[in-house]
mmCIF file of C-alpha atoms in Angstrom:
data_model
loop_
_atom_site.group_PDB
_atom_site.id
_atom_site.type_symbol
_atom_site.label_atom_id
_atom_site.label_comp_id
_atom_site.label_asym_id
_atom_site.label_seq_id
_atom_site.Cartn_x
_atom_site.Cartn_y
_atom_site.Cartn_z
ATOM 1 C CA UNK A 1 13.175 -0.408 -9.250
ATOM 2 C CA UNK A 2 16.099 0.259 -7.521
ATOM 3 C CA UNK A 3 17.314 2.992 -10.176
ATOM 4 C CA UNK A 4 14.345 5.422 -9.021
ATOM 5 C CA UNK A 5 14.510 4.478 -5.524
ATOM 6 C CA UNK A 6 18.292 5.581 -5.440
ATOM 7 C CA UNK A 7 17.060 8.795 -6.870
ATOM 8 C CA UNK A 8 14.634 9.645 -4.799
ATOM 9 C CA UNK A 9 16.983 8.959 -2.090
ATOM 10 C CA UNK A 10 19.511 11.145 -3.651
ATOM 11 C CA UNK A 11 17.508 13.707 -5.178
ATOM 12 C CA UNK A 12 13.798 13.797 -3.795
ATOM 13 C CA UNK A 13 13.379 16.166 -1.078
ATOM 14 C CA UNK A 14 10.548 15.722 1.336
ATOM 15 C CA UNK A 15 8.385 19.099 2.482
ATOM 16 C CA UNK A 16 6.197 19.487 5.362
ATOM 17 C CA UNK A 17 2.977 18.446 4.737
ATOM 18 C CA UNK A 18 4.028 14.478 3.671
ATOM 19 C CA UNK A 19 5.114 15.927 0.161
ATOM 20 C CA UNK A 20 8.004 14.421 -1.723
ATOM 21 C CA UNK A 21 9.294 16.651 -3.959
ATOM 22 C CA UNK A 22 10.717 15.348 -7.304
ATOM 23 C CA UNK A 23 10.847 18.067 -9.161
ATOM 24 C CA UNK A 24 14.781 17.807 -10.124
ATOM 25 C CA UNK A 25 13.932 14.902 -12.514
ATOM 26 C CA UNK A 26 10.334 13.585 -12.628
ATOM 27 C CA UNK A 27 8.083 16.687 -11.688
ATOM 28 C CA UNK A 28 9.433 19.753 -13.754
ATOM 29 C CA UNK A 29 12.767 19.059 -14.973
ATOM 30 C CA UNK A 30 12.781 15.228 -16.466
ATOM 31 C CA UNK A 31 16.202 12.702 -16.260
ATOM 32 C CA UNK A 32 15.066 11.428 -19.969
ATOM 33 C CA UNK A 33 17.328 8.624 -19.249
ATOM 34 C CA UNK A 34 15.659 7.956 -16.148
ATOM 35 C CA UNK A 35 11.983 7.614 -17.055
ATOM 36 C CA UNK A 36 12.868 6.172 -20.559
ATOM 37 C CA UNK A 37 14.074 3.230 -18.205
ATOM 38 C CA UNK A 38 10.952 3.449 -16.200
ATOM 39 C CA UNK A 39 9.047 3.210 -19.413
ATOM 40 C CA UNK A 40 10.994 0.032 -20.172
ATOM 41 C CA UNK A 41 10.308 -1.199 -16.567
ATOM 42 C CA UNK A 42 6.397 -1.291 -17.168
ATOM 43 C CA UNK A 43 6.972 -2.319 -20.696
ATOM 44 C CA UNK A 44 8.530 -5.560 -18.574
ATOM 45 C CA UNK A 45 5.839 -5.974 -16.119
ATOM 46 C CA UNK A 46 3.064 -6.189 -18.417
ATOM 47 C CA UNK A 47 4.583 -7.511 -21.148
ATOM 48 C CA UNK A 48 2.385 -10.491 -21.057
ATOM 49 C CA UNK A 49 -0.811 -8.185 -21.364
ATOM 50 C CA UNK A 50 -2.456 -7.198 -24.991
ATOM 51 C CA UNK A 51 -2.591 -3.293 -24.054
ATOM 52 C CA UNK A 52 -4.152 -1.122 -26.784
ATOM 53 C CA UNK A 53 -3.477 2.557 -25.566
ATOM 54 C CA UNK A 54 -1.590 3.839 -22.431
ATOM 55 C CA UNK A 55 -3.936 6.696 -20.370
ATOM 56 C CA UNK A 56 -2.783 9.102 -18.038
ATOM 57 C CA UNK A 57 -3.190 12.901 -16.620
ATOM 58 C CA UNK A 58 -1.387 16.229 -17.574
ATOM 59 C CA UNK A 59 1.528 17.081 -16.832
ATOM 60 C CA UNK A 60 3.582 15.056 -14.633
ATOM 61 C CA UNK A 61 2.272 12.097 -16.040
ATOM 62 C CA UNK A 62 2.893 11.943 -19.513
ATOM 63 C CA UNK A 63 6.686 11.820 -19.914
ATOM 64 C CA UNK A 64 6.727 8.543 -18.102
ATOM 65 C CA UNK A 65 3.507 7.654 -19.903
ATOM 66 C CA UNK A 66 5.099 8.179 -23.322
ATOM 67 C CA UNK A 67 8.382 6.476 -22.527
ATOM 68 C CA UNK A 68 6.041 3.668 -21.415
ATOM 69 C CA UNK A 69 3.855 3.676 -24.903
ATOM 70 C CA UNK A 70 6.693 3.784 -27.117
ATOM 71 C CA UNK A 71 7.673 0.470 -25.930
ATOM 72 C CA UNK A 72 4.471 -0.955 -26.083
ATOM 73 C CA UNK A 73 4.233 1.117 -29.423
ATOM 74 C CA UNK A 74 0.507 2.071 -28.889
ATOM 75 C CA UNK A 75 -1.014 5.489 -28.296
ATOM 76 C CA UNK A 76 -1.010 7.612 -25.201
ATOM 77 C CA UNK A 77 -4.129 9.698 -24.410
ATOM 78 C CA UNK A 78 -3.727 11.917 -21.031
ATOM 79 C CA UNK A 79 -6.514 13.171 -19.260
ATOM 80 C CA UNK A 80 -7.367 16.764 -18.910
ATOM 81 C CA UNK A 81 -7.286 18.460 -15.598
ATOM 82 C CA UNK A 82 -8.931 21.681 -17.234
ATOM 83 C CA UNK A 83 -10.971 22.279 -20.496
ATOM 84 C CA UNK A 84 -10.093 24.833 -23.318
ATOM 85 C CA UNK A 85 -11.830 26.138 -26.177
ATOM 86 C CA UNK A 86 -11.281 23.527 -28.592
ATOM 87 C CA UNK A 87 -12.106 20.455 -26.361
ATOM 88 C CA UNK A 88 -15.128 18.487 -27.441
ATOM 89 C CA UNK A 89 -17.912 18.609 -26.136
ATOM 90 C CA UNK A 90 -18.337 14.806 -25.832
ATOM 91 C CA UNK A 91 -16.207 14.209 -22.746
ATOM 92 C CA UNK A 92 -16.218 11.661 -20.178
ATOM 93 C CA UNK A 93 -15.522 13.320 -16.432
ATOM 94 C CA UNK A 94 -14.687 12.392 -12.821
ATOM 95 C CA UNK A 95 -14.108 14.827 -9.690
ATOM 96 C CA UNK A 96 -10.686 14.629 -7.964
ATOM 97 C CA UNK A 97 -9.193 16.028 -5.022
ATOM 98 C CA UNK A 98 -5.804 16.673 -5.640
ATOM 99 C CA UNK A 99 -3.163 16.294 -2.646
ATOM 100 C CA UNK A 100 -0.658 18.255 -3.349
ATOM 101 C CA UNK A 101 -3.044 21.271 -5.035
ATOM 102 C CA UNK A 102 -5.387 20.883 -1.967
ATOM 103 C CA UNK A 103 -7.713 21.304 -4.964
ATOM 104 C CA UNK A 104 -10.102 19.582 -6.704
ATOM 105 C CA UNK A 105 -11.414 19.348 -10.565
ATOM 106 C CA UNK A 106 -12.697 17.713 -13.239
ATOM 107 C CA UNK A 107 -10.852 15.463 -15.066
ATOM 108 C CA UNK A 108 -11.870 15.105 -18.173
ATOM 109 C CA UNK A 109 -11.205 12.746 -21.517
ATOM 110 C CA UNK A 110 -12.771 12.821 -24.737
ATOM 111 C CA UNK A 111 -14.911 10.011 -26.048
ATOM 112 C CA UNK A 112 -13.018 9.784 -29.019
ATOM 113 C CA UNK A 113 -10.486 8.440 -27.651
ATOM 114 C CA UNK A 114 -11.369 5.262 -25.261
ATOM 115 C CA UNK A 115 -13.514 3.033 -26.478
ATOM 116 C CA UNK A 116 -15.627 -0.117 -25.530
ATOM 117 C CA UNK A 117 -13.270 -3.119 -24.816
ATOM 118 C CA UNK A 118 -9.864 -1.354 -25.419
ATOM 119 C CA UNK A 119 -7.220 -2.721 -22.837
ATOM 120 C CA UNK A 120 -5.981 0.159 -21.075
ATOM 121 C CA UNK A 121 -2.993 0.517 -19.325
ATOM 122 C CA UNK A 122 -3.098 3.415 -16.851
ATOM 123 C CA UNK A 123 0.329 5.466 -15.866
ATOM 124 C CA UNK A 124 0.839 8.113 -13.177
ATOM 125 C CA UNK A 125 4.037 9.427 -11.260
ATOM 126 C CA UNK A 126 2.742 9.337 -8.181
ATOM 127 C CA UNK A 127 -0.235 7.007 -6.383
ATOM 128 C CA UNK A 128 -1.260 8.058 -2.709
ATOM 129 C CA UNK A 129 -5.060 8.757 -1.607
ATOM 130 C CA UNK A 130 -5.741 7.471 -5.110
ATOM 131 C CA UNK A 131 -8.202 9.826 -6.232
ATOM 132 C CA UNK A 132 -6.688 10.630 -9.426
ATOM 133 C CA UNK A 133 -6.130 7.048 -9.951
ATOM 134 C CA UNK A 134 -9.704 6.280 -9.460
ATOM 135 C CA UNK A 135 -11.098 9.208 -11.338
ATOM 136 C CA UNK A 136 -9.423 7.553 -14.284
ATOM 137 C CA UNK A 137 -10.164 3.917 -13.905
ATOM 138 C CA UNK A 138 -14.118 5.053 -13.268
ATOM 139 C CA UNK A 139 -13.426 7.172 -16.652
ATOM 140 C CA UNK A 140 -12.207 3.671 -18.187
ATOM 141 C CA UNK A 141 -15.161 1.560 -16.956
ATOM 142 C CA UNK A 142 -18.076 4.328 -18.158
ATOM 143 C CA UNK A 143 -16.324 3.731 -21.586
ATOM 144 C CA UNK A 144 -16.568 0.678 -21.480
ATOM 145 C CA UNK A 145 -12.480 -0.013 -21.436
ATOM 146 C CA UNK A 146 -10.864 -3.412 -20.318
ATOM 147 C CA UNK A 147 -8.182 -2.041 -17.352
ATOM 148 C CA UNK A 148 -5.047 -4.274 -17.863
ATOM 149 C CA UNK A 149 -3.011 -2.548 -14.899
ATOM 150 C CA UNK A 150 -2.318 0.952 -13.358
ATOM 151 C CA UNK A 151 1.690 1.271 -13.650
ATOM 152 C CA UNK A 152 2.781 4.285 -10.823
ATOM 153 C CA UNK A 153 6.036 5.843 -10.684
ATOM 154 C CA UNK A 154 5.872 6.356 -6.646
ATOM 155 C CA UNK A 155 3.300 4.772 -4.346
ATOM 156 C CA UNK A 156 3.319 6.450 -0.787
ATOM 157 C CA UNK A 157 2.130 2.711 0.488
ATOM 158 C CA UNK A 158 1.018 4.540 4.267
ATOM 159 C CA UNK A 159 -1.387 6.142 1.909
ATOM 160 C CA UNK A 160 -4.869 4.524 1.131
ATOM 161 C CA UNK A 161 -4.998 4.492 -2.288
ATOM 162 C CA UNK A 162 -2.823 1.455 -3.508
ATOM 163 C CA UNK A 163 -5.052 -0.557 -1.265
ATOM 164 C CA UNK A 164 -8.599 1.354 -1.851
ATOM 165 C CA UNK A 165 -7.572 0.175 -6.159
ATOM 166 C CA UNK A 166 -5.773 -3.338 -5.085
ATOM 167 C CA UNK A 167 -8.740 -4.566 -2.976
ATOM 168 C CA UNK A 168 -11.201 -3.497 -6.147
ATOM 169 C CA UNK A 169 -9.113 -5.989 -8.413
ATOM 170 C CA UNK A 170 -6.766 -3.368 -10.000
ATOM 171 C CA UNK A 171 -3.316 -4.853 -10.720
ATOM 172 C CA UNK A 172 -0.934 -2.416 -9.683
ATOM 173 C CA UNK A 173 2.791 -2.076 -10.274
ATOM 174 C CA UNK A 174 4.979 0.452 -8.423
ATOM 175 C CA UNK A 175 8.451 1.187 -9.354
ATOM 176 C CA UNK A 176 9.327 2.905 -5.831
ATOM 177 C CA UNK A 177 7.145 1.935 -2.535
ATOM 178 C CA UNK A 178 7.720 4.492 -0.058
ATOM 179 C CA UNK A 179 6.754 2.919 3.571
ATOM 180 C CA UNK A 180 7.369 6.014 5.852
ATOM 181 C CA UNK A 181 9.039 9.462 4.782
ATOM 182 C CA UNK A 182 9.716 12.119 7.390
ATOM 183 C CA UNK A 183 10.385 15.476 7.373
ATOM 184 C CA UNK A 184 14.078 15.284 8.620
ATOM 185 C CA UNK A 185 14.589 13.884 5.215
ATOM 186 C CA UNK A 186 14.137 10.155 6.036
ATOM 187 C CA UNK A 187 12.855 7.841 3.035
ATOM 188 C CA UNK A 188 12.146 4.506 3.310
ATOM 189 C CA UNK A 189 10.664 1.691 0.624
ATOM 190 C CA UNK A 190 8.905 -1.489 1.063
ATOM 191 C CA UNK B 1 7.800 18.211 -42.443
ATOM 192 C CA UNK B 2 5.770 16.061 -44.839
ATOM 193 C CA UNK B 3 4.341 13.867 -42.182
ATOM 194 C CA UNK B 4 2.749 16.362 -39.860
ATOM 195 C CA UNK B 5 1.501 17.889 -42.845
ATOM 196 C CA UNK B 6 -0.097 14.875 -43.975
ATOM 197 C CA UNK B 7 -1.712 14.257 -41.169
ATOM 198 C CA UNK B 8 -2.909 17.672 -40.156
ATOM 199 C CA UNK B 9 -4.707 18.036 -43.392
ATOM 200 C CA UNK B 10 -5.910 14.120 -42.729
ATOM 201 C CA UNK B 11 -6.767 14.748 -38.924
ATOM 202 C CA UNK B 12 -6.958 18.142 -38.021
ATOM 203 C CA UNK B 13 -10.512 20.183 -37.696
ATOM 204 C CA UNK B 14 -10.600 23.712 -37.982
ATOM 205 C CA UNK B 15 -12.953 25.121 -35.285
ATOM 206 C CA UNK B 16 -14.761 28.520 -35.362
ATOM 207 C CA UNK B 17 -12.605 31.019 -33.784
ATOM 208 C CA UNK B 18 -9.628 30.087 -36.505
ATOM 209 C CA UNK B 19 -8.529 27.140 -33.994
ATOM 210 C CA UNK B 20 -7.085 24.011 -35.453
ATOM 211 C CA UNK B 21 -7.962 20.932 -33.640
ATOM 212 C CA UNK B 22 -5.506 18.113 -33.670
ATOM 213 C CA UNK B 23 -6.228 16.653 -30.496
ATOM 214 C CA UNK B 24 -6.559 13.103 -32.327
ATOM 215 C CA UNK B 25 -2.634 12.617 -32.899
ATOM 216 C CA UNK B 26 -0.774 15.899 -30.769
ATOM 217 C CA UNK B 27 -2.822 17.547 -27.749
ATOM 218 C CA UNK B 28 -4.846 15.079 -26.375
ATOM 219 C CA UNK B 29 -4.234 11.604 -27.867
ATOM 220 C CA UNK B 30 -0.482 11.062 -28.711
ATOM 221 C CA UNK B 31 0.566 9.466 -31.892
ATOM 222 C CA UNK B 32 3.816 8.159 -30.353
ATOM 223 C CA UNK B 33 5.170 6.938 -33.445
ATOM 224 C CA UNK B 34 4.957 10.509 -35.659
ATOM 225 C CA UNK B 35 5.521 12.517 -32.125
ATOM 226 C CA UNK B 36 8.873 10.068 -32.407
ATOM 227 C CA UNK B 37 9.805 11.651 -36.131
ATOM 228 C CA UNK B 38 9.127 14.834 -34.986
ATOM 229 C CA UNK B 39 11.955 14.720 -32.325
ATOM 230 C CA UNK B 40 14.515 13.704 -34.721
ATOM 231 C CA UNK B 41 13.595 16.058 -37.060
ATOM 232 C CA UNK B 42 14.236 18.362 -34.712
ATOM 233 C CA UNK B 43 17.422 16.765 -34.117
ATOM 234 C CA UNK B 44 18.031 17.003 -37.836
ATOM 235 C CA UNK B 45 17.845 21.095 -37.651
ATOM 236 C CA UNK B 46 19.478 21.693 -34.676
ATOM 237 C CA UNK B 47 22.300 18.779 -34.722
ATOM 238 C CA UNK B 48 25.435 21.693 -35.325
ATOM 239 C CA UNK B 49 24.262 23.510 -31.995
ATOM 240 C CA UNK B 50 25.560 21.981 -28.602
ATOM 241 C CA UNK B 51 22.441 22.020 -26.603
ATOM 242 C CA UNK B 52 22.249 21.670 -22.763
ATOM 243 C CA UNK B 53 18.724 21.600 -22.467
ATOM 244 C CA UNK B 54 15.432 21.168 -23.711
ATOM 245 C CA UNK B 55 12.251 23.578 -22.383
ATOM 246 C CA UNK B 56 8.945 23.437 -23.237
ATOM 247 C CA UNK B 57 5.406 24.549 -21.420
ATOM 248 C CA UNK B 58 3.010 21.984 -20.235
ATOM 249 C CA UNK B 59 1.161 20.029 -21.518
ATOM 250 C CA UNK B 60 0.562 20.085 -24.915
ATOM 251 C CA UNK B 61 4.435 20.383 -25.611
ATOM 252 C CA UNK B 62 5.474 18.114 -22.994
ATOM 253 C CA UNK B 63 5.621 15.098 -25.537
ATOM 254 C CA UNK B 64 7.354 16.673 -28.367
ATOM 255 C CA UNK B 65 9.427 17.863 -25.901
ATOM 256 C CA UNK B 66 10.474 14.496 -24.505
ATOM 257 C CA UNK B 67 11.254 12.798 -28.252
ATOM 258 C CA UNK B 68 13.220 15.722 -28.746
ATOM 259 C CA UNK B 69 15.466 15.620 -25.483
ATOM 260 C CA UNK B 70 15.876 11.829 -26.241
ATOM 261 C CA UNK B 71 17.587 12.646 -29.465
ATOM 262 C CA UNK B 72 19.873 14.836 -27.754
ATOM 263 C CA UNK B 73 20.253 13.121 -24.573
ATOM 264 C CA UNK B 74 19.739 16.405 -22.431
ATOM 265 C CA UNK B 75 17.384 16.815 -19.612
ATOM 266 C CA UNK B 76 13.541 18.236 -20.564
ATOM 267 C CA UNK B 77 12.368 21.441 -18.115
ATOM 268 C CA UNK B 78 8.785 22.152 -18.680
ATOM 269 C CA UNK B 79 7.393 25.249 -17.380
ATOM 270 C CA UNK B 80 3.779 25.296 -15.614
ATOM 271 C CA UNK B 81 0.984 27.223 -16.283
ATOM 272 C CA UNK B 82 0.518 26.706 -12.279
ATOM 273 C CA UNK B 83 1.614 26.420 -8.851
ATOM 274 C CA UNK B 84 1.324 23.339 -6.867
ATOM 275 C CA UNK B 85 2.077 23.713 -3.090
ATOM 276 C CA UNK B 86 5.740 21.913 -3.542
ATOM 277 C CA UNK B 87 6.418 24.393 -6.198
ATOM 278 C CA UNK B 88 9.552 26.357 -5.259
ATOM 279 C CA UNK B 89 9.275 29.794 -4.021
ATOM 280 C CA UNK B 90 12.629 30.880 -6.159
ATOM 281 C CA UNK B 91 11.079 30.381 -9.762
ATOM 282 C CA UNK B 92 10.934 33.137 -13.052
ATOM 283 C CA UNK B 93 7.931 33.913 -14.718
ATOM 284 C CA UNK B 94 6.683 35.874 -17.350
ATOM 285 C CA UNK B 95 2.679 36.150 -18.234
ATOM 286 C CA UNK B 96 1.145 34.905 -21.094
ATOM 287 C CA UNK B 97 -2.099 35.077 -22.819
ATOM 288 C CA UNK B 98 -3.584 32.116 -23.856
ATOM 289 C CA UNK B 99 -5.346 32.369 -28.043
ATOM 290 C CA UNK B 100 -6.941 29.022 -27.260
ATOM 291 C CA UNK B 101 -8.177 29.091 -23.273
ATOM 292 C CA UNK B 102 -9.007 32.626 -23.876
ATOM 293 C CA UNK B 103 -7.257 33.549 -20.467
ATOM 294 C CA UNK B 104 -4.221 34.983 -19.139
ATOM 295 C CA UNK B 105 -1.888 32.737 -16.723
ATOM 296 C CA UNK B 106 1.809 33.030 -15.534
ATOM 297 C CA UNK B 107 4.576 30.498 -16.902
ATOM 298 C CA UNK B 108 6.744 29.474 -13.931
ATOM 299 C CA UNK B 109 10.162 27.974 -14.138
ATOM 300 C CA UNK B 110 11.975 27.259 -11.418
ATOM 301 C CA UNK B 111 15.309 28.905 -10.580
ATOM 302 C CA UNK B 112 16.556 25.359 -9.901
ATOM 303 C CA UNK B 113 16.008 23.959 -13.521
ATOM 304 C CA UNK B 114 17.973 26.805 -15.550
ATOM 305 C CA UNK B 115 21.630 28.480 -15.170
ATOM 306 C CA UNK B 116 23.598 31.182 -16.890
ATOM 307 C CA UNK B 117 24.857 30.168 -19.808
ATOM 308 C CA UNK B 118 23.230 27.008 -20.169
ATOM 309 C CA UNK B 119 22.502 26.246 -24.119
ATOM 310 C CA UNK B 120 18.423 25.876 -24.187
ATOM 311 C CA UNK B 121 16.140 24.452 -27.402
ATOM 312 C CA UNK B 122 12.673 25.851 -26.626
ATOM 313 C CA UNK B 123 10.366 23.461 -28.003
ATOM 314 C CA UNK B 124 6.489 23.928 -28.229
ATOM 315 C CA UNK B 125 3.385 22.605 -30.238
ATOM 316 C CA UNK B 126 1.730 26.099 -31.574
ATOM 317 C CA UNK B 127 3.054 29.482 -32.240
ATOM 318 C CA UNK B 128 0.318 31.791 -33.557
ATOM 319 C CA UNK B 129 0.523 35.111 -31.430
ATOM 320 C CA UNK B 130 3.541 34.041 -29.787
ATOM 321 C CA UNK B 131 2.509 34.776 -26.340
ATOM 322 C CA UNK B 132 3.513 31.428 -24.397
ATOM 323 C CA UNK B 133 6.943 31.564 -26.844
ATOM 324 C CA UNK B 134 8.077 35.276 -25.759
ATOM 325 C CA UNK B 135 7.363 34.608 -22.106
ATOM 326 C CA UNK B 136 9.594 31.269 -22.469
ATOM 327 C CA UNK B 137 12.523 33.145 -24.132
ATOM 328 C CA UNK B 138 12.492 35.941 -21.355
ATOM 329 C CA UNK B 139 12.844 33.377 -18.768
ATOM 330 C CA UNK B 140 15.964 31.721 -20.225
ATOM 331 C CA UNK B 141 17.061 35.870 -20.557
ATOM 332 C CA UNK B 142 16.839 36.922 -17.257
ATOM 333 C CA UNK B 143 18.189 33.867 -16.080
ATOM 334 C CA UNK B 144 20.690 34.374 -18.116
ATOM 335 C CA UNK B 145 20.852 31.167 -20.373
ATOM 336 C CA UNK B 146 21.675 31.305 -24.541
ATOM 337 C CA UNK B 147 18.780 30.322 -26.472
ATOM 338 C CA UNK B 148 19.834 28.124 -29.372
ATOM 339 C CA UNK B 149 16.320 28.290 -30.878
ATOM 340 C CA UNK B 150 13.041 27.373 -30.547
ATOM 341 C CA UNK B 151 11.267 24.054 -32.268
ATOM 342 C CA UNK B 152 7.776 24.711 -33.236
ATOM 343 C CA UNK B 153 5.435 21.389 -34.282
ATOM 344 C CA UNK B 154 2.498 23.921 -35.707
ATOM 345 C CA UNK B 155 3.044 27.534 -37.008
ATOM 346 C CA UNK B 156 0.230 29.666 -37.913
ATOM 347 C CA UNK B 157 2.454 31.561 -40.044
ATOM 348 C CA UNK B 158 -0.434 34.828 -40.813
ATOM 349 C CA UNK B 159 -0.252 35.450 -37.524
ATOM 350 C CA UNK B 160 2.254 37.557 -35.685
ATOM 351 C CA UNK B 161 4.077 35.494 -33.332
ATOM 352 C CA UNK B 162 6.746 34.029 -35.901
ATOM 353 C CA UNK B 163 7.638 37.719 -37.860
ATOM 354 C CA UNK B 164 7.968 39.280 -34.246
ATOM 355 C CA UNK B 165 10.275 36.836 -32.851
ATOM 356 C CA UNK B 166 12.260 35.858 -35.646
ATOM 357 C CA UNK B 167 12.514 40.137 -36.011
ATOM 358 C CA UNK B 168 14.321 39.700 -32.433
ATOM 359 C CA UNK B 169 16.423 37.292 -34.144
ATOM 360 C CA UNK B 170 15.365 33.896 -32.710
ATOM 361 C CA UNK B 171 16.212 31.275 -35.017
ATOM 362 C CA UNK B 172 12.557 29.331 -35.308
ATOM 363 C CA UNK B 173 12.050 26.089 -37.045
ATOM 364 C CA UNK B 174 8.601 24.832 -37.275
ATOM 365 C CA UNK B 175 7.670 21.437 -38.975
ATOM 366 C CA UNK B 176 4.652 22.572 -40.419
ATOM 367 C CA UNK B 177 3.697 26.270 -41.637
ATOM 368 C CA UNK B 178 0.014 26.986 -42.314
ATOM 369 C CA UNK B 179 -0.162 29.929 -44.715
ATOM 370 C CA UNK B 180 -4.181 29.841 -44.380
ATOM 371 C CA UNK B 181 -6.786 27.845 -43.165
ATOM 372 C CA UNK B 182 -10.680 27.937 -43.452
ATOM 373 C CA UNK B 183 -13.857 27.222 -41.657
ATOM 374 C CA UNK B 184 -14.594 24.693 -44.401
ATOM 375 C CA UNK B 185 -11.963 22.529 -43.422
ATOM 376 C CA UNK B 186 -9.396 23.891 -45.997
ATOM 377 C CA UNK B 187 -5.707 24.126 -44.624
ATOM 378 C CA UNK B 188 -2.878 25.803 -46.708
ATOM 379 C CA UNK B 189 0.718 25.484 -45.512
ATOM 380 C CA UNK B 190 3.679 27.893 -46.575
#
């Protein structure tokens, strides 16, 4: 999508450690404009899929995950990275180590809310080792879910993940492939 | 709002503890479509106000948030409840005490994401004690920015949060005001 991938070019900012930093209008401030086209973008892509409900994680995920679900005009559901007081008790769960926390948790989804032959269509902003990605699709399968697709804002394609969830049979569509990124500011796509 | 109070009384639990559950349709699963009318209703109460700028606090708020800035066609800054290691080191923050997680937690904002003068619409889903609301609005203060108002989906209106910060005279507009509500399941709104 060569509106994000001019962004990132313009705006992303890449930090030691192989981070890319969008934080100017994906990460913590949001271009509305922006992801409501991205939304749009997976609404094209899998527009010849029956999807019941759009799943992704807190936070970063679930403006582009709502842009995306308003299209489809379905419900989003996002994943819990902690637990509060009022979450049920009934909760599927699956560890993941995060890569840019150098964490990892629990994430965590209620059983209310994915059920046994739904078509899911996953969202996330970014797709790299994968782990969050497969933390929710082994969330999906427990329940029971039909995966239609994992849509990703940015795949890091050096990274393992995109081909770890392609070679299982996951369809996955990536707005912006990043090939190689380097810290003198150098981005390049697929 | 009609809506929201419709469904709160259809969908919302009370828990022990005086916490109202309405993680079927706002803070967990998304009800895209009444998430949607809540933005323009916002819209609706704010439309004679230029506003630059939406803020909210993930994640809960996040979606309400993003219907919102749509309807304005401003950019969406949500503050985080934590770091992540490309998190700027020039950010504000202000601590806030959680009523649901039962824990205490800084709200960061980046330095980036807000500017003197700038017109800001706080948005969030609760205000009860107020906590995560006052730390918002001293952000936008030290850094200097007007706030218009603040956009509230849920107000627990016996508690203090609302009297204390529409006392500092912040103009508050919440879409539904619950007056009283029970651990029988009985919800009264204003």
């Amino acid at each position: 999508m060569k509106l994000l991938e001019d962004r990132i070019l313009r705006d992303g900012k890449v930090l030691s450690g192989n981070v890319l930093k969008v934080d100017s209008f994906l990460n913590h401030q949001i271009d509305v404009e922006l992801v409501d086209a991205m939304g749009e973008e997976f609404f094209r892509l899998f527009s010849g899929e029956r999807i019941d409900k759009i799943i992704t994680i807190e936070s970063s995920g679930i403006s582009v995950a709502y842009s995306t679900a308003r299209c489809f005009k379905v419900p989003l559901v996002f994943a819990k990275k902690s637990r509060s007081v009022n979450s049920s008790d009934d909760f599927y769960s699956a560890p993941v180590v995060s890569f840019t926390r150098k964490t990892s948790y629990d994430l965590t989804l209620s059983r209310e809310y994915i059920s046994k032959g739904e078509r899911i269509l996953l969202i996330d902003d970014f797709l790299a080792t994968g782990s969050a990605l497969i933390a929710l699709r082994d969330i999906c399968l427990t329940a029971g879910a039909d995966i239609v697709g994992a849509g990703i804002a940015i795949e890091k394609s050096y990274q393992s993940g995109g081909k770890t969830l392609r070679d299982s049979g996951l369809r996955i569509e990536s707005l912006a492939m990043i090939s190689a990124m380097s810290e003198n500011g150098e981005i390049k796509f697929c």
